[in-house]
Coordinates of C-alpha atoms in Angstrom, one line a residue:
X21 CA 14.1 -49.3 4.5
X22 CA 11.8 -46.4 4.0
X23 CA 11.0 -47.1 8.2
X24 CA 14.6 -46.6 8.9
X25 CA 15.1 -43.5 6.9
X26 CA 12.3 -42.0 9.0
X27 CA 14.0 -42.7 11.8
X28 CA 17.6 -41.8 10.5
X29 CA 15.7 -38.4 9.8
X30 CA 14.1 -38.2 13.4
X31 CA 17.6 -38.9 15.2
X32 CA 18.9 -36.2 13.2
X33 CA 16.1 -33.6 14.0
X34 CA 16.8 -34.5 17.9
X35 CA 20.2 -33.7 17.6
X36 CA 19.5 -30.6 15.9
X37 CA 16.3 -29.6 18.6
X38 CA 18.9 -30.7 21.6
X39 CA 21.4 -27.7 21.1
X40 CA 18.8 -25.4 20.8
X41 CA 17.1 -26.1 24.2
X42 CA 20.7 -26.5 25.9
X43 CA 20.9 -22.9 24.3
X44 CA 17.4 -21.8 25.8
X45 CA 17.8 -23.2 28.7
X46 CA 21.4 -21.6 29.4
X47 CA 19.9 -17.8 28.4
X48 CA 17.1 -18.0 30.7
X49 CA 19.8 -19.3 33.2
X50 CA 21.6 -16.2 32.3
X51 CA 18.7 -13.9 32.0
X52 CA 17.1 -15.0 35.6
X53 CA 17.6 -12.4 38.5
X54 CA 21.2 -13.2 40.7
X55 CA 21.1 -13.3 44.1
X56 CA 23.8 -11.6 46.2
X57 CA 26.3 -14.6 46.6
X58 CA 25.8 -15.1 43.1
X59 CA 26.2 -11.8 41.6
X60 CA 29.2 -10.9 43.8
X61 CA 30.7 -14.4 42.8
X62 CA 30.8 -13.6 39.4
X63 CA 32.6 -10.6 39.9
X64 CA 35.3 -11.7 41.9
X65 CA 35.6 -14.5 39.5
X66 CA 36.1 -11.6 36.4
X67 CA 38.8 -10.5 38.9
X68 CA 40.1 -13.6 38.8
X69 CA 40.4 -13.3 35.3
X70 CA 41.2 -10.2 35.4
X71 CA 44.8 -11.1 37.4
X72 CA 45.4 -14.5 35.3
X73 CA 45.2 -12.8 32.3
X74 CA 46.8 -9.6 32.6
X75 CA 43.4 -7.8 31.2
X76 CA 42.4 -4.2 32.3
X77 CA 39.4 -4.8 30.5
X78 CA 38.0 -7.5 32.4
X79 CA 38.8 -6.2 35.8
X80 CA 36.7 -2.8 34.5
X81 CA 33.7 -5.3 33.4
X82 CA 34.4 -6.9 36.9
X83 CA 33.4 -3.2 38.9
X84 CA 30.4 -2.6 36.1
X85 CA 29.1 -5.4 37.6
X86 CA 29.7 -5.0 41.0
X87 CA 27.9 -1.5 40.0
X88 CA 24.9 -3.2 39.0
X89 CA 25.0 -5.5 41.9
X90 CA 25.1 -2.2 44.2
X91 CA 22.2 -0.7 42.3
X92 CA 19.9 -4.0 42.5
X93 CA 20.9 -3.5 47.0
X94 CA 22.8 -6.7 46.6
X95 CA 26.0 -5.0 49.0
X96 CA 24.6 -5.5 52.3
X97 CA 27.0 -5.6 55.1
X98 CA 25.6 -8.8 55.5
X99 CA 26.0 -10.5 51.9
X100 CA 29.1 -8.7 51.8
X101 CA 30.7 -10.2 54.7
X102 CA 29.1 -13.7 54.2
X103 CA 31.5 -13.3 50.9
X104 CA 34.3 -11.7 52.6
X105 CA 34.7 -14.5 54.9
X106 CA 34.6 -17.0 52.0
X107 CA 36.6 -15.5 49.9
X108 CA 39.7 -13.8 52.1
X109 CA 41.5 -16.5 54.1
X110 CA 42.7 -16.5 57.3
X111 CA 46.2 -14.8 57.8
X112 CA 45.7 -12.4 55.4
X113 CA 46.8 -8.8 55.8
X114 CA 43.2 -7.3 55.4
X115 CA 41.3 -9.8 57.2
X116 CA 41.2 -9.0 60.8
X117 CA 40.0 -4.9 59.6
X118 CA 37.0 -6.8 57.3
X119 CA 36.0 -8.6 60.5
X120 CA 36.0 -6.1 62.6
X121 CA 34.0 -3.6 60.2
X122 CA 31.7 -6.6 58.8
X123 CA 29.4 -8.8 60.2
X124 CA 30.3 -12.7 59.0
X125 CA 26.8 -13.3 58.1
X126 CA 25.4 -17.1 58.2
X127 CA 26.3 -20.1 56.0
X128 CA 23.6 -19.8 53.5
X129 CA 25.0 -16.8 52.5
X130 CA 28.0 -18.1 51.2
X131 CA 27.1 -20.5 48.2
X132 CA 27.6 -18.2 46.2
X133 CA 27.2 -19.9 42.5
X134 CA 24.5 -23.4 42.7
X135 CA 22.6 -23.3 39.4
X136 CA 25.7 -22.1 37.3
X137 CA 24.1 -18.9 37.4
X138 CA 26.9 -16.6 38.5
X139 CA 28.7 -18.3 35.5
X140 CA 26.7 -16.4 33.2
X141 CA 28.1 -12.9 34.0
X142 CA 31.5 -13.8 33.8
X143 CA 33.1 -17.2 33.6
X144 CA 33.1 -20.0 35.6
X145 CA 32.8 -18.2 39.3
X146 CA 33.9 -21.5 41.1
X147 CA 37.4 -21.7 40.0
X148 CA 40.0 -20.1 42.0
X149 CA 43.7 -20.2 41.9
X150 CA 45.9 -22.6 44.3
X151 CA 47.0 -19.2 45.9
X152 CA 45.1 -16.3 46.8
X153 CA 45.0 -13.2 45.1
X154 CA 45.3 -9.8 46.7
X155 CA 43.5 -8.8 44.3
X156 CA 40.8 -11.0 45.4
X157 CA 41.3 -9.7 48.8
X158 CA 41.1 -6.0 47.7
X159 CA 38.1 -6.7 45.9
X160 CA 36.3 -7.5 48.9
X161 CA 37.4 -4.9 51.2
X162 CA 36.2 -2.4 48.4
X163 CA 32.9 -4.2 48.8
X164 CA 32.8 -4.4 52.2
X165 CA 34.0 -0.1 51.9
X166 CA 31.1 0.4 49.9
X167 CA 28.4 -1.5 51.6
X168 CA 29.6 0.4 54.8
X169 CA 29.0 3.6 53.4
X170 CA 25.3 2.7 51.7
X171 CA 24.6 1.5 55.5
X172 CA 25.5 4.9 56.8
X173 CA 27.8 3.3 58.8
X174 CA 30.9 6.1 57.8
X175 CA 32.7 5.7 60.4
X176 CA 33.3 2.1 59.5
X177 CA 34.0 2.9 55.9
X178 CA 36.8 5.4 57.3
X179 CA 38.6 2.7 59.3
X180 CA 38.7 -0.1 56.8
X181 CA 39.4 1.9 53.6
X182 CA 42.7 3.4 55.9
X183 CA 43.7 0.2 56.9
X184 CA 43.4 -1.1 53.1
X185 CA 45.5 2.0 51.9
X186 CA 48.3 1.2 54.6
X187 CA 48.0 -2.2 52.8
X188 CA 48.2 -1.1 49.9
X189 CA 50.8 1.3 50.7
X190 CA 53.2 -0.8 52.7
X191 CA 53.5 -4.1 51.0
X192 CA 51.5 -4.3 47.8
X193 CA 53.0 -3.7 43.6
X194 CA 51.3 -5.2 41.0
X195 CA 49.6 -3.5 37.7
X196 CA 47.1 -5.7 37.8
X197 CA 45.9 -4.1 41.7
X198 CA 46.0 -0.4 40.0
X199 CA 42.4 -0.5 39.2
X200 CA 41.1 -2.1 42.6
X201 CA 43.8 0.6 44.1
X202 CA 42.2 3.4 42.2
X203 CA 38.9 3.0 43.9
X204 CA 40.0 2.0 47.3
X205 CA 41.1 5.7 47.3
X206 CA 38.3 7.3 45.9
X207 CA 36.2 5.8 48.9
X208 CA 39.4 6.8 51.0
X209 CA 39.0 10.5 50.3
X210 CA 35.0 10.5 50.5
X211 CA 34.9 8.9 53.7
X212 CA 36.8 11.4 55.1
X213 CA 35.1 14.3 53.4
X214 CA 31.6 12.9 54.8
X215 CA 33.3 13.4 58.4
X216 CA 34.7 16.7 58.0
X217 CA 38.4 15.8 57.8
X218 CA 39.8 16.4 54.5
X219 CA 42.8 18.0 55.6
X220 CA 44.4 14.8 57.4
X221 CA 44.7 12.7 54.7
X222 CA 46.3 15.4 52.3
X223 CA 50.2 14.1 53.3
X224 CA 49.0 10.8 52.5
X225 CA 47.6 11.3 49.3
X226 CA 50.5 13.0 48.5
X227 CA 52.6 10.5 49.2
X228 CA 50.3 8.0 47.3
X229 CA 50.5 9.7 44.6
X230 CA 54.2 10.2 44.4
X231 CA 54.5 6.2 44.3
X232 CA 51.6 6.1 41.8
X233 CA 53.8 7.9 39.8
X234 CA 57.2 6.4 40.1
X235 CA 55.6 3.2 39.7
X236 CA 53.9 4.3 36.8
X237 CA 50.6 3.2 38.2
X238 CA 47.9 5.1 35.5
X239 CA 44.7 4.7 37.0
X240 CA 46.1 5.3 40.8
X241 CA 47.9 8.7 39.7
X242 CA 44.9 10.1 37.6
X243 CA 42.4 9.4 40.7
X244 CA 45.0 10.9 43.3
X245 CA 45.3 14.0 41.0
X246 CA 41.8 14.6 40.8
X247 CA 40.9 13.7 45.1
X248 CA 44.3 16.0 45.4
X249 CA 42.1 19.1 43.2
X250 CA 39.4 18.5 45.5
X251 CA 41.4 18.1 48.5
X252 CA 42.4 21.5 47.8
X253 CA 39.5 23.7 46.0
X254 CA 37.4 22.4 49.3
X255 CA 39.4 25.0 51.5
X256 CA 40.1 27.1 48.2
X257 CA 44.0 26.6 48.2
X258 CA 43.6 27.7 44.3
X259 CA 47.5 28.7 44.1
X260 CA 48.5 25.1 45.6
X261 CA 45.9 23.3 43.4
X262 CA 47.8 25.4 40.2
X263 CA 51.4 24.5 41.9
X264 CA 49.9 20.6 42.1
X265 CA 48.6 20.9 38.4
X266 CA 51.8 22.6 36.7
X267 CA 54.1 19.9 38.5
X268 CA 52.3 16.8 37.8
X269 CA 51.2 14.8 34.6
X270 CA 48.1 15.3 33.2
X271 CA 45.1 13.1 33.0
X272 CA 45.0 11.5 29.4
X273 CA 41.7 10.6 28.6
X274 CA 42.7 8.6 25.3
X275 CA 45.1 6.3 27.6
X276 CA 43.2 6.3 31.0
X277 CA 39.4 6.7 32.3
X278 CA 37.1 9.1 30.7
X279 CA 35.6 9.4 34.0
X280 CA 39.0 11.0 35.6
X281 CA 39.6 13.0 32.5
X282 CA 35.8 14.8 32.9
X283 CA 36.9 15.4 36.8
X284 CA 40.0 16.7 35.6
X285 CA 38.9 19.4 33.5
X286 CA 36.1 20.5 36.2
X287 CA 38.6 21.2 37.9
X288 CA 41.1 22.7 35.7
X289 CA 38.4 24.8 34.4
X290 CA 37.6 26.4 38.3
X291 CA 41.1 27.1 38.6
X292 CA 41.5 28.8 35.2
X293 CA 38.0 30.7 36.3
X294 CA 39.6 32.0 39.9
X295 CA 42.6 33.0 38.4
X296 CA 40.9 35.3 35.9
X297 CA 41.7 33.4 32.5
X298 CA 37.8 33.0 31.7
X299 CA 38.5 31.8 28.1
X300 CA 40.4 29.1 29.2
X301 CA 37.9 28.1 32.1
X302 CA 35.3 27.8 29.4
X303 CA 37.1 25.7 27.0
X304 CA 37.6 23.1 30.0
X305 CA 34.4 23.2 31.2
X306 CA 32.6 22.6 28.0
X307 CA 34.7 19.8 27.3
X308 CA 34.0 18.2 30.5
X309 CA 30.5 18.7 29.9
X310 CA 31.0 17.0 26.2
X311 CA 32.9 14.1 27.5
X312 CA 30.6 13.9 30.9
X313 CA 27.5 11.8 31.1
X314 CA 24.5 13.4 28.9
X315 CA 22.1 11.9 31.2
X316 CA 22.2 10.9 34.6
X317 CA 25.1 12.2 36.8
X318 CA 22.7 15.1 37.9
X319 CA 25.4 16.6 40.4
X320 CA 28.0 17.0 38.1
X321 CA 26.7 18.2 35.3
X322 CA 24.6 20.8 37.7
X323 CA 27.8 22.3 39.4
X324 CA 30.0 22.1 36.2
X325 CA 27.0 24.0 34.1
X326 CA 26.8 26.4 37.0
X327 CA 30.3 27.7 37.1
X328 CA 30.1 28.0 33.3
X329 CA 27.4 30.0 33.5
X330 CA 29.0 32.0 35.3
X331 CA 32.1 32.7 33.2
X332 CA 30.0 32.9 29.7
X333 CA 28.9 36.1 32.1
X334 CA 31.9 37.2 32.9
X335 CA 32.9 36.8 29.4
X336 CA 30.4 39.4 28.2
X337 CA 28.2 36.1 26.4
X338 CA 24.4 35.5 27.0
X339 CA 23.7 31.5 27.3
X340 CA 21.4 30.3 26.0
X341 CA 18.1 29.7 27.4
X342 CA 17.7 25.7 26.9
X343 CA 21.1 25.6 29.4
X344 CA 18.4 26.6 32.2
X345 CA 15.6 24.1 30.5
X346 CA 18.1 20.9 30.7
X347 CA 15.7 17.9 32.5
X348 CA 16.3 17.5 36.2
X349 CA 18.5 21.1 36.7
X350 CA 15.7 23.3 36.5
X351 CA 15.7 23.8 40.1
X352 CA 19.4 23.4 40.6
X353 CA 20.1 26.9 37.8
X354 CA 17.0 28.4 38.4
X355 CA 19.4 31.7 40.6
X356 CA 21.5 31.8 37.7
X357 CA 18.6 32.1 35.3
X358 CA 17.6 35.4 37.4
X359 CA 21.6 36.3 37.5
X360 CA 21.6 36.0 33.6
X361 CA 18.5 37.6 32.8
X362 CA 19.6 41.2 35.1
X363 CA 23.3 40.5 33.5
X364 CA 21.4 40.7 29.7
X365 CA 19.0 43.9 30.3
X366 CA 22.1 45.9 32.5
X367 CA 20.2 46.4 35.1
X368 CA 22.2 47.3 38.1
X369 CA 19.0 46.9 40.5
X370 CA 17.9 43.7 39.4
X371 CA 21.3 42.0 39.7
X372 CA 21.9 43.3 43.3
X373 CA 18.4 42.0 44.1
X374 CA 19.1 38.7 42.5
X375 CA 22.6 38.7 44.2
X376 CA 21.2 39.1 47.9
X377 CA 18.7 36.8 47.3
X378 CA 20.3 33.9 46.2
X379 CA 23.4 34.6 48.2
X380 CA 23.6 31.2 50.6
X381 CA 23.2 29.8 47.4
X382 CA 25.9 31.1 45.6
X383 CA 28.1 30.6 48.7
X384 CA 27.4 27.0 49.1
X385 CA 28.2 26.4 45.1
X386 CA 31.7 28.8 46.3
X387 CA 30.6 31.0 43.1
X388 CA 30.3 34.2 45.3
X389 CA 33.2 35.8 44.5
X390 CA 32.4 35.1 40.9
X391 CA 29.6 37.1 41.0
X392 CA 31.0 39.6 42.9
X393 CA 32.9 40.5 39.7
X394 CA 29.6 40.2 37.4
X395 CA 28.7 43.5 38.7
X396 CA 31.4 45.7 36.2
X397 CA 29.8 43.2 33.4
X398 CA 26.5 44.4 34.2
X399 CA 27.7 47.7 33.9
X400 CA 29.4 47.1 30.5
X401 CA 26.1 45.9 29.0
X402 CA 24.2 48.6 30.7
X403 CA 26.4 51.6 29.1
X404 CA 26.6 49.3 25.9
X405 CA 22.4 49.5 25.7
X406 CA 22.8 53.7 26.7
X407 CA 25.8 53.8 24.1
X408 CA 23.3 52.3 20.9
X409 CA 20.0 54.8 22.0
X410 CA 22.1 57.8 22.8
X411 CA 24.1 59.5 20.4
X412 CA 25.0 61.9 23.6
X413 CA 24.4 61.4 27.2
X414 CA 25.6 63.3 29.7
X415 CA 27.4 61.0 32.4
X416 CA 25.2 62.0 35.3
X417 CA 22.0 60.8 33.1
X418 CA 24.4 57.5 32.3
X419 CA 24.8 56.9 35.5
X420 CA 20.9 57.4 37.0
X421 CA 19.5 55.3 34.3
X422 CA 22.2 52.3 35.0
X423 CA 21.0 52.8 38.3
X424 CA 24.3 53.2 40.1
X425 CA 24.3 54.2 43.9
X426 CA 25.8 57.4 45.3
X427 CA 29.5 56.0 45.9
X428 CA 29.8 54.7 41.8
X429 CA 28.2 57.9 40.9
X430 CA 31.3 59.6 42.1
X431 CA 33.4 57.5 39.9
X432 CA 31.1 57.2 36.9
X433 CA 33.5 59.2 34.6
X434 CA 36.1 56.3 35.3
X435 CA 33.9 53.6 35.4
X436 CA 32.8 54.5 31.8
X437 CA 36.6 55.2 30.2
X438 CA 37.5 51.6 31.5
X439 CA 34.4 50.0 29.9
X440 CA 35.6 52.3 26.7
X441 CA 39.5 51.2 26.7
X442 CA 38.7 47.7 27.2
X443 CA 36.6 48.0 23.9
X444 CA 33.3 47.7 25.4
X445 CA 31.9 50.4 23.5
X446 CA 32.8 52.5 20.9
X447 CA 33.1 56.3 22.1
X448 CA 34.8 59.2 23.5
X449 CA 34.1 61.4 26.9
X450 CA 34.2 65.2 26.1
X451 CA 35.5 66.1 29.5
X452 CA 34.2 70.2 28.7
X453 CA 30.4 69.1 28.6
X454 CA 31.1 66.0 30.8
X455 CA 29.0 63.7 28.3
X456 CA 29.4 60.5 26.0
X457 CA 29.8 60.6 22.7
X458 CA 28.9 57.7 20.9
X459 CA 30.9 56.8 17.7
X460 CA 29.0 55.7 14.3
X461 CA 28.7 51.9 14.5
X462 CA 29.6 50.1 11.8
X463 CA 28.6 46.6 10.7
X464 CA 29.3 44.0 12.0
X465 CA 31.3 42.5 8.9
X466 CA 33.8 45.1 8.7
X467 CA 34.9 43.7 12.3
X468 CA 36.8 40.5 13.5
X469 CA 33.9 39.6 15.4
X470 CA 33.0 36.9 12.2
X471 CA 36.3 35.8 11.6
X472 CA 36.9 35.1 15.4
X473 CA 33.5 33.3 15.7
X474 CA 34.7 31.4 12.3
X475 CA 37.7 30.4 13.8
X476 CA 36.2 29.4 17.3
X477 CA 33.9 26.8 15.1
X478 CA 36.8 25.1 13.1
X479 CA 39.0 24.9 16.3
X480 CA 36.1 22.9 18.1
X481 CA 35.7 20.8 14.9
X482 CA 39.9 20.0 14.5
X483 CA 40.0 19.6 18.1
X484 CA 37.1 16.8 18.3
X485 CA 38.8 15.0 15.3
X486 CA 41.8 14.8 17.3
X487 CA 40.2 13.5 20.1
X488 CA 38.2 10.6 18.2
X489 CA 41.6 9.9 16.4
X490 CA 43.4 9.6 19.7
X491 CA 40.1 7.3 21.6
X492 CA 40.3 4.8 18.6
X493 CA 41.0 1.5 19.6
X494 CA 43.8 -0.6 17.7
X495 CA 44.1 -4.7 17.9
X496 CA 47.3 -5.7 19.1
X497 CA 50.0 -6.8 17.5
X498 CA 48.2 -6.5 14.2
X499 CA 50.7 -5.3 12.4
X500 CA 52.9 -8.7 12.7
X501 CA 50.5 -10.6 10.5
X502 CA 51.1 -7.9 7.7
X503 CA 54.8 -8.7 8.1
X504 CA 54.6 -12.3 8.1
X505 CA 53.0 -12.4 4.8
X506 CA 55.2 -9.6 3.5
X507 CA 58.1 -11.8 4.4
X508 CA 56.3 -14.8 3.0
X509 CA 56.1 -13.1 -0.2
X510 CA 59.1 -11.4 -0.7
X511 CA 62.1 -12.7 -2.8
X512 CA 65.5 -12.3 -1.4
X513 CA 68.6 -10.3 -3.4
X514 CA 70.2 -14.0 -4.6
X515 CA 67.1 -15.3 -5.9
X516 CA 66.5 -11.6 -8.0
X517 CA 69.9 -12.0 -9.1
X518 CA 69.4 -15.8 -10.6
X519 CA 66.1 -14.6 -12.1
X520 CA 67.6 -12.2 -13.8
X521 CA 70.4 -14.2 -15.4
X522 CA 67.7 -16.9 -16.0
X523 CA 65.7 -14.0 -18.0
X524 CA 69.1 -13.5 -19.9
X525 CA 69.9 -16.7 -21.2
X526 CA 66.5 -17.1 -22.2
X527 CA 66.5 -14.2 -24.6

C-alpha cells in the first residue's frame, strides 16, 4: 500500500509538472523571433478577426503589429508579395495592380505559420473564412503600398495605392474596411507628395471625403480632413483650409484616433497663427504637443514646437529655455533660440542679423512671414526696456538706442504711440519737447496681469479633466446587468398591495 501511494503521489506531480512545460514551451514559442511569413500571417489573421467579429480593436492591434513587423524589415517587396499571392485570390479586384507592382516571390516564402508561431501574436493564423475578405485583400495591398515605398520604389507605391482607392471608391462599404481604408489614403496622399503632385489628387480627396462622411465612416473622414489641411497649407491656401475646417466635422479625439486629433490641431493651430488669432494658435498647438508623442516622433514635435515658438513671440511671451534643450531638437530650434534671444533683449540689430541668417531656414519651415511680423514685437520690448530706465527720453535718443534705420526713424513718433495704445507701455508723448514720458509703474498686483495668469491655470486644469472624462473607456452594455437584478428584486404594485393587507390583518 504505502508503494502505491508513492506512486499515486508521483502520477499526480506529473500531471501538475506537464502543464507547466506545455506553458514554457508555448512562451518561448511565443517569445522566439517571427519570420516574415510568419509575422505577416498573424496579422492578417487579427484581420480576420477583426471582420468576424466586428472589433475595431483588433483590426488596430492587427496594424501595431504589422508596425512592428515593418520596423524588424520584415515588408520586403519580396515577403510581401510571396504573401500577397497566398493570400488574394485570383479574380479579385486588386489582384492584377499587386502583381504588377510586386514581385510573386518563391514558394518557401509562403508558409507562412509551421511551428504555431504566428499563433502566438494573434490567434490561430491558419484559419480563414470559406470566402475571402476584402478586407484581407486590402490588407495586403497596404502592405504591398508600404513595402513599395521603404524600397524607394515611389512610383510603384503611386500606382497601386490609386488603383486601391478607385477600389475602394467604386465598389467597396463596409465599417469594418474604415480602418484598412484610413490608411490606404494616408499612403495615397504621401505618395503623391514625394513626387511633387499634390494638387491632382485634391478633387479626389474631396470627393472621398464627402462619402466618408455620408457614410459615416469615422476613421476615413478624420484622415481625409487632416491630408485635405495638408493638401492645402502645402501651397498656403490658408482661406480654403479655414473654408474646409468651418464646413466639416471636427476630429474627436475621445471617439476617433489620438493620432488624427494631434494632426488636427497642428493644423488648426497654423491657421489660427496666419490669420492673426495668436492666442488661439497657441492653445492648439500646446495641446497637440500634450496629446503628441513625448518621445520619438522627432519631426512632429520639431515643426509643431517651432511655430509655437514663434507665436509665444508674437504674443509678447519669452519661452522658456528647456523648449530649446528638448533631446534630439537641439539642432532642429537652434535659429529660433537666436530669434528668441534678440526678441528678449529688443535689439533691433540682432534680430535682423538672426533673420538674414537663418532665412532658407525659416522659408523652408514657411515661418517667414511670421517673423516678418516679430519685428514690431522687437520693438515693443525694446521701448518697454527704454520705458523702465528712462523716466524721459527724447524720441530721437528712443529711436538710436533701439537701433532703428533711417526710414523707421521718420516714423518713430508713430511707431511709439501704437506700442502705447495697444498697452505696451505705460506713457505719454509730449509732442512740444518731442519726448517720452514714462508713467509711474505700479505693482504688479494692482493689475489683472495675476488674475488673468490665475484664470489661464484653472482653465488648463478644467479643460484636462474634461478630456480624461471624455477618453474614459466604459464596458458595454454594463448597465443591463444592473437592471436585471433591479428587476429581479423588485416587487410589483399587486404583491405591495397583498402585503399590505397581510400586515393589516395581522395587527
Amino acid at each position: 500500500p504505502l508503494l502505491a501511494t508513492m506512486g499515486d503521489a508521483m502520477d499526480v506531480d506529473d500531471k501538475k509538472e506537464a502543464p507547466k512545460a506545455v506553458a514554457e514551451a508555448e512562451t518561448k514559442a511565443e517569445e522566439a523571433p517571427l519570420t516574415p511569413a510568419q509575422a505577416l500571417a498573424a496579422a492578417a489573421s487579427l484581420v480576420v478577426r477583426a471582420v468576424q467579429g466586428k472589433e475595431a480593436f483588433t483590426m488596430q492591434r492587427a496594424l501595431r503589429a504589422t508596425v512592428v513587423a515593418r520596423r524588424a524589415g520584415h515588408l520586403t517587396k519580396e515577403h510581401v508579395g510571396a504573401f500577397a499571392a497566398a493570400s488574394v485570390p485570383e479574380g479579385a479586384p486588386i489582384k492584377a495592380a499587386l502583381d504588377k507592382a510586386l514581385p510573386k516571390g518563391d514558394a518557401s516564402m509562403e508558409g507562412g505559420n509551421e511551428g504555431g508561431k504566428g499563433a502566438g501574436a494573434g490567434g490561430d493564423a491558419g484559419a480563414a473564412p470559406a470566402a475571402p475578405l476584402p478586407e484581407s485583400e486590402a490588407y495586403a495591398t497596404l502592405c504591398g503600398v508600404m513595402a513599395l515605398l521603404d524600397g524607394g520604389d515611389v512610383e510603384g507605391a503611386r500606382a497601386l495605392a490609386m488603383a486601391a482607392v478607385g477600389w475602394l471608391q467604386a465598389s467597396v462599404n463596409r465599417r469594418t474596411m474604415d480602418v484598412l481604408s484610413a490608411r490606404l489614403y494616408f499612403y495615397y496622399s504621401l505618395a503623391h507628395e514625394k513626387l511633387g503632385r499634390l494638387a491632382e489628387i485634391r478633387p479626389t480627396l474631396l470627393a472621398l471625403h464627402r462619402s466618408a462622411t455620408v457614410r459615416h465612416d469615422g476613421p476615413g473622414a478624420e484622415m481625409l480632413l487632416n491630408l485635405l489641411l495638408r493638401n492645402y497649407l502645402h501651397f498656403s491656401l490658408y482661406d480654403q483650409a479655414e473654408k474646409l475646417r468651418s464646413q466639416a466635422q471636427a476630429v474627436a479625439g475621445e471617439q476617433g484616433s489620438g493620432q488624427q486629433l494631434c494632426r488636427y490641431l497642428y493644423y488648426l493651430g497654423r491657421v489660427r497663427a496666419v490669420a492673426l488669432e495668436y492666442s488661439e494658435a497657441k492653445d492648439c498647438l500646446q495641446q497637440a504637443l500634450r496629446k503628441g508623442p513625448q518621445s520619438g516622433a522627432l519631426g512632429f514635435r520639431a515643426a509643431c514646437n517651432k511655430w509655437l515658438l514663434v507665436v509665444q513671440l508674437l504674443l509678447g511671451e519669452v519661452p522658456e529655455r528647456s523648449t530649446f534643450r528638448q533631446q534630439g531638437l537641439q539642432n532642429a530650434l537652434a535659429p529660433y533660440y537666436d530669434l528668441a534671444a534678440a526678441v528678449r533683449d529688443g535689439d533691433v540689430k540682432a534680430f535682423e542679423a538672426a533673420a538674414a541668417r537663418h532665412a532658407d531656414v525659416f522659408r523652408r519651415d514657411r515661418l517667414h512671414n511670421l517673423v516678418v511680423r516679430l519685428h514690431r514685437t522687437v520693438l515693443r520690448t525694446g521701448l518697454r526696456n527704454l520705458n523702465l530706465a528712462y523716466s524721459r527720453i527724447s524720441i530721437a535718443d528712443a529711436a538710436a538706442k533701439l537701433g532703428l534705420g533711417s526710414a523707421d526713424a521718420a516714423d518713430a513718433e508713430f511707431i511709439v504711440a501704437k506700442v502705447i495704445r495697444d498697452g505696451g507701455i505705460e506713457a505719454t508723448i509730449d509732442r512740444a519737447t518731442g519726448t517720452i514720458v514714462s508713467k509711474e509703474v505700479a505693482g504688479v498686483y494692482e493689475t489683472a496681469e495675476p488674475q488673468a495668469a490665475f484664470h489661464s491655470r484653472v482653465a488648463f486644469c478644467l479643460n484636462l479633466h474634461n478630456d480624461a472624462v471624455k477618453a474614459m473607456r466604459y464596458p458595454q452594455d454594463a448597465y443591463k446587468a444592473k437592471l436585471e437584478k433591479l428587476e429581479h428584486h423588485r416587487f410589483d404594485d399587486d404583491d405591495i398591495v397583498e402585503l399590505d393587507d397581510d400586515d393589516m390583518f395581522d395587527m
